[in-house]
Amino acid sequence: MRLVSLLLGTGVYLSLAASNAAAQSRLSTELFVARNGALAPGSSLYGLGLTFGGGPIALRASGAAAFRTRSTSQGESIDVDAWTGEVDLVLQPGLLDAVGVVLPLSPYVFGGLGQLSATDFDGFRQRWTGVSYGAGVAVPLARSLGITGEARYRLPLSEALDESGATFQSSFPRGWEYRFGLSISLGG
């Protein structure tokens, strides 16, 4: 029931903010490097994100992959060790505009759905569906260029939907992911 209430509230808020968003639409692309010790221990994930928004609300799609080299009888090969893909609803409150003049920081929070996959120790690929949430900060370097940093926590979708707390997936790679990126923005 919590998820239904959250989705209904989000839908109402999005419909009220739609006219404002159309007038101030903004498109942003971000290249990032992420560390996630539970999903890809000892390696970095390299990713790309695309954000479309207007006003305080944005929609972001992003994906990342960790690579590893492997020696075979035919030489070296590069394989995808782990990957992630998410769709997030991003809230960038305009309440801190006055802080932006003194301190050029734009904090934001987000939550979303996605999938992640990793190769286990036996060489078999596992894939999970999860929800994630987190917070970040964007630092503008110029009008259309900036740097970002954020932290994201993931949990299995089945646990997010289970209000009794009885569902537990032990193989799900729980943990924090930290992203640092360079963003390029167009529009509003």
mmCIF file of C-alpha atoms in Angstrom:
data_model
loop_
_atom_site.group_PDB
_atom_site.id
_atom_site.type_symbol
_atom_site.label_atom_id
_atom_site.label_comp_id
_atom_site.label_asym_id
_atom_site.label_seq_id
_atom_site.Cartn_x
_atom_site.Cartn_y
_atom_site.Cartn_z
ATOM 1 C CA MET A 1 0.000 0.000 0.000
ATOM 2 C CA ARG A 2 2.935 2.360 0.676
ATOM 3 C CA LEU A 3 4.134 1.996 -2.914
ATOM 4 C CA VAL A 4 0.631 2.679 -4.304
ATOM 5 C CA SER A 5 0.327 5.843 -2.196
ATOM 6 C CA LEU A 6 3.766 7.004 -3.272
ATOM 7 C CA LEU A 7 2.977 6.413 -6.948
ATOM 8 C CA LEU A 8 -0.379 8.223 -6.710
ATOM 9 C CA GLY A 9 1.210 11.188 -4.959
ATOM 10 C CA THR A 10 4.012 11.317 -7.493
ATOM 11 C CA GLY A 11 1.498 11.185 -10.366
ATOM 12 C CA VAL A 12 -0.511 14.090 -8.960
ATOM 13 C CA TYR A 13 2.630 16.148 -8.416
ATOM 14 C CA LEU A 14 3.897 15.400 -11.926
ATOM 15 C CA SER A 15 0.615 16.426 -13.531
ATOM 16 C CA LEU A 16 0.603 19.731 -11.609
ATOM 17 C CA ALA A 17 4.199 20.458 -12.558
ATOM 18 C CA ALA A 18 3.831 19.473 -16.241
ATOM 19 C CA SER A 19 3.074 22.971 -17.569
ATOM 20 C CA ASN A 20 6.027 24.448 -15.702
ATOM 21 C CA ALA A 21 8.282 21.647 -16.944
ATOM 22 C CA ALA A 22 7.329 22.227 -20.579
ATOM 23 C CA ALA A 23 8.313 25.877 -20.330
ATOM 24 C CA GLN A 24 11.668 25.135 -18.693
ATOM 25 C CA SER A 25 12.715 21.818 -20.250
ATOM 26 C CA ARG A 26 16.339 20.824 -19.944
ATOM 27 C CA LEU A 27 18.284 17.902 -21.377
ATOM 28 C CA SER A 28 21.473 16.728 -19.722
ATOM 29 C CA THR A 29 23.985 13.985 -20.507
ATOM 30 C CA GLU A 30 26.371 12.671 -17.886
ATOM 31 C CA LEU A 31 29.468 10.519 -18.191
ATOM 32 C CA PHE A 32 30.323 8.940 -14.853
ATOM 33 C CA VAL A 33 32.532 6.520 -12.972
ATOM 34 C CA ALA A 34 30.982 4.524 -10.129
ATOM 35 C CA ARG A 35 32.248 2.324 -7.313
ATOM 36 C CA ASN A 36 30.053 -0.450 -5.983
ATOM 37 C CA GLY A 37 31.886 -2.928 -3.754
ATOM 38 C CA ALA A 38 28.934 -5.336 -3.553
ATOM 39 C CA LEU A 39 28.349 -5.548 -7.314
ATOM 40 C CA ALA A 40 31.838 -5.188 -8.812
ATOM 41 C CA PRO A 41 34.421 -5.530 -6.033
ATOM 42 C CA GLY A 42 37.791 -4.075 -6.921
ATOM 43 C CA SER A 43 36.677 -2.489 -10.184
ATOM 44 C CA SER A 44 34.899 0.616 -11.401
ATOM 45 C CA LEU A 45 31.709 0.875 -13.412
ATOM 46 C CA TYR A 46 31.733 3.279 -16.353
ATOM 47 C CA GLY A 47 28.417 4.781 -17.363
ATOM 48 C CA LEU A 48 26.229 7.206 -19.198
ATOM 49 C CA GLY A 49 23.087 8.975 -18.021
ATOM 50 C CA LEU A 50 20.456 11.006 -19.837
ATOM 51 C CA THR A 51 18.210 13.370 -17.865
ATOM 52 C CA PHE A 52 15.160 15.265 -19.106
ATOM 53 C CA GLY A 53 13.412 17.665 -16.819
ATOM 54 C CA GLY A 54 11.875 21.000 -16.182
ATOM 55 C CA GLY A 55 11.551 22.864 -12.939
ATOM 56 C CA PRO A 56 12.159 20.774 -9.845
ATOM 57 C CA ILE A 57 11.374 17.355 -11.408
ATOM 58 C CA ALA A 58 13.426 15.328 -13.879
ATOM 59 C CA LEU A 59 13.435 11.835 -15.328
ATOM 60 C CA ARG A 60 16.803 10.115 -15.709
ATOM 61 C CA ALA A 61 17.845 6.912 -17.459
ATOM 62 C CA SER A 62 21.344 5.624 -16.823
ATOM 63 C CA GLY A 63 23.446 2.557 -17.309
ATOM 64 C CA ALA A 64 26.929 1.442 -16.359
ATOM 65 C CA ALA A 65 29.207 -1.535 -16.862
ATOM 66 C CA ALA A 66 32.343 -2.965 -15.250
ATOM 67 C CA PHE A 67 34.773 -4.757 -17.540
ATOM 68 C CA ARG A 68 37.429 -7.403 -16.964
ATOM 69 C CA THR A 69 40.070 -8.989 -19.140
ATOM 70 C CA ARG A 70 40.286 -12.706 -19.551
ATOM 71 C CA SER A 71 43.009 -14.865 -21.073
ATOM 72 C CA THR A 72 41.836 -17.513 -23.505
ATOM 73 C CA SER A 73 43.634 -19.880 -25.844
ATOM 74 C CA GLN A 74 43.084 -17.312 -28.607
ATOM 75 C CA GLY A 75 44.466 -14.375 -26.611
ATOM 76 C CA GLU A 76 42.992 -11.696 -24.372
ATOM 77 C CA SER A 77 39.295 -10.850 -24.339
ATOM 78 C CA ILE A 78 37.335 -8.148 -22.561
ATOM 79 C CA ASP A 79 34.094 -9.216 -20.880
ATOM 80 C CA VAL A 80 31.364 -7.340 -19.052
ATOM 81 C CA ASP A 81 31.719 -8.319 -15.397
ATOM 82 C CA ALA A 82 28.731 -6.384 -14.030
ATOM 83 C CA TRP A 83 26.171 -3.900 -15.324
ATOM 84 C CA THR A 84 23.371 -1.687 -14.069
ATOM 85 C CA GLY A 85 20.469 0.123 -15.710
ATOM 86 C CA GLU A 86 18.026 2.431 -13.944
ATOM 87 C CA VAL A 87 15.201 4.860 -14.523
ATOM 88 C CA ASP A 88 14.997 7.478 -11.766
ATOM 89 C CA LEU A 89 12.646 10.265 -10.773
ATOM 90 C CA VAL A 90 14.887 13.154 -9.682
ATOM 91 C CA LEU A 91 13.744 15.966 -7.403
ATOM 92 C CA GLN A 92 15.857 19.097 -7.676
ATOM 93 C CA PRO A 93 14.287 21.546 -5.236
ATOM 94 C CA GLY A 94 14.286 25.182 -6.283
ATOM 95 C CA LEU A 95 14.167 26.222 -2.646
ATOM 96 C CA LEU A 96 17.930 26.568 -2.532
ATOM 97 C CA ASP A 97 18.292 29.125 -5.335
ATOM 98 C CA ALA A 98 19.615 31.721 -2.884
ATOM 99 C CA VAL A 99 22.330 29.316 -1.761
ATOM 100 C CA GLY A 100 23.350 28.893 -5.409
ATOM 101 C CA VAL A 101 24.469 32.526 -5.579
ATOM 102 C CA VAL A 102 26.717 32.224 -2.542
ATOM 103 C CA LEU A 103 27.644 28.563 -2.815
ATOM 104 C CA PRO A 104 27.248 27.097 -6.328
ATOM 105 C CA LEU A 105 25.776 23.729 -5.339
ATOM 106 C CA SER A 106 22.569 22.075 -6.540
ATOM 107 C CA PRO A 107 21.539 19.214 -4.228
ATOM 108 C CA TYR A 108 19.037 16.613 -5.428
ATOM 109 C CA VAL A 109 17.376 13.381 -4.321
ATOM 110 C CA PHE A 110 16.167 10.515 -6.484
ATOM 111 C CA GLY A 111 14.505 7.131 -6.477
ATOM 112 C CA GLY A 112 13.886 4.603 -9.188
ATOM 113 C CA LEU A 113 13.675 1.107 -10.610
ATOM 114 C CA GLY A 114 16.334 -0.838 -12.430
ATOM 115 C CA GLN A 115 18.137 -4.035 -13.154
ATOM 116 C CA LEU A 116 21.621 -5.127 -12.295
ATOM 117 C CA SER A 117 23.690 -8.130 -13.228
ATOM 118 C CA ALA A 118 26.979 -9.669 -12.172
ATOM 119 C CA THR A 119 29.011 -12.748 -12.877
ATOM 120 C CA ASP A 120 29.410 -14.913 -9.779
ATOM 121 C CA PHE A 121 32.502 -16.863 -8.735
ATOM 122 C CA ASP A 122 31.442 -19.900 -10.794
ATOM 123 C CA GLY A 123 31.202 -17.825 -13.971
ATOM 124 C CA PHE A 124 27.390 -17.815 -14.064
ATOM 125 C CA ARG A 125 25.575 -14.536 -14.673
ATOM 126 C CA GLN A 126 22.893 -13.468 -12.213
ATOM 127 C CA ARG A 127 20.362 -10.696 -12.803
ATOM 128 C CA TRP A 128 18.131 -8.890 -10.323
ATOM 129 C CA THR A 129 15.417 -6.240 -10.399
ATOM 130 C CA GLY A 130 15.709 -3.634 -7.701
ATOM 131 C CA VAL A 131 14.680 -0.256 -6.437
ATOM 132 C CA SER A 132 17.167 2.391 -5.463
ATOM 133 C CA TYR A 133 17.258 5.769 -3.813
ATOM 134 C CA GLY A 134 19.882 8.323 -3.005
ATOM 135 C CA ALA A 135 21.093 11.887 -3.038
ATOM 136 C CA GLY A 136 23.648 13.904 -4.893
ATOM 137 C CA VAL A 137 25.025 17.307 -5.611
ATOM 138 C CA ALA A 138 25.754 19.035 -8.907
ATOM 139 C CA VAL A 139 28.403 21.741 -9.124
ATOM 140 C CA PRO A 140 28.092 23.990 -12.182
ATOM 141 C CA LEU A 141 31.410 24.874 -13.827
ATOM 142 C CA ALA A 142 29.815 26.899 -16.638
ATOM 143 C CA ARG A 143 26.249 27.444 -17.934
ATOM 144 C CA SER A 144 26.083 24.028 -19.610
ATOM 145 C CA LEU A 145 28.942 22.110 -17.944
ATOM 146 C CA GLY A 146 29.142 20.702 -14.440
ATOM 147 C CA ILE A 147 30.396 17.933 -12.198
ATOM 148 C CA THR A 148 28.231 15.629 -10.106
ATOM 149 C CA GLY A 149 28.611 13.310 -7.164
ATOM 150 C CA GLU A 150 25.976 11.015 -5.708
ATOM 151 C CA ALA A 151 25.349 8.008 -3.504
ATOM 152 C CA ARG A 152 22.747 5.331 -4.307
ATOM 153 C CA TYR A 153 21.453 2.426 -2.225
ATOM 154 C CA ARG A 154 19.778 -0.581 -3.869
ATOM 155 C CA LEU A 155 17.441 -3.229 -2.508
ATOM 156 C CA PRO A 156 15.474 -6.017 -4.222
ATOM 157 C CA LEU A 157 12.099 -5.049 -5.657
ATOM 158 C CA SER A 158 10.451 -7.932 -3.802
ATOM 159 C CA GLU A 159 11.582 -6.482 -0.459
ATOM 160 C CA ALA A 160 10.410 -2.982 -1.374
ATOM 161 C CA LEU A 161 6.924 -4.315 -2.165
ATOM 162 C CA ASP A 162 6.701 -6.622 0.896
ATOM 163 C CA GLU A 163 5.249 -4.595 3.781
ATOM 164 C CA SER A 164 5.637 -7.463 6.252
ATOM 165 C CA GLY A 165 9.418 -7.595 5.798
ATOM 166 C CA ALA A 166 9.338 -11.370 5.299
ATOM 167 C CA THR A 167 11.015 -11.405 1.864
ATOM 168 C CA PHE A 168 14.804 -11.548 1.825
ATOM 169 C CA GLN A 169 17.036 -12.229 -1.190
ATOM 170 C CA SER A 170 20.471 -13.164 0.090
ATOM 171 C CA SER A 171 22.127 -13.127 -3.353
ATOM 172 C CA PHE A 172 21.125 -9.521 -4.116
ATOM 173 C CA PRO A 173 24.232 -7.279 -4.062
ATOM 174 C CA ARG A 174 23.107 -4.787 -1.408
ATOM 175 C CA GLY A 175 25.243 -1.795 -0.754
ATOM 176 C CA TRP A 176 26.051 1.757 -1.626
ATOM 177 C CA GLU A 177 27.183 2.901 -5.033
ATOM 178 C CA TYR A 178 29.093 6.162 -5.386
ATOM 179 C CA ARG A 179 29.097 8.038 -8.702
ATOM 180 C CA PHE A 180 31.225 10.928 -9.892
ATOM 181 C CA GLY A 181 30.586 12.458 -13.287
ATOM 182 C CA LEU A 182 30.803 15.228 -15.823
ATOM 183 C CA SER A 183 27.486 16.594 -17.140
ATOM 184 C CA ILE A 184 26.670 18.605 -20.244
ATOM 185 C CA SER A 185 23.268 20.343 -20.346
ATOM 186 C CA LEU A 186 21.148 21.912 -23.075
ATOM 187 C CA GLY A 187 18.080 24.093 -22.686
ATOM 188 C CA GLY A 188 16.275 25.948 -19.954
#
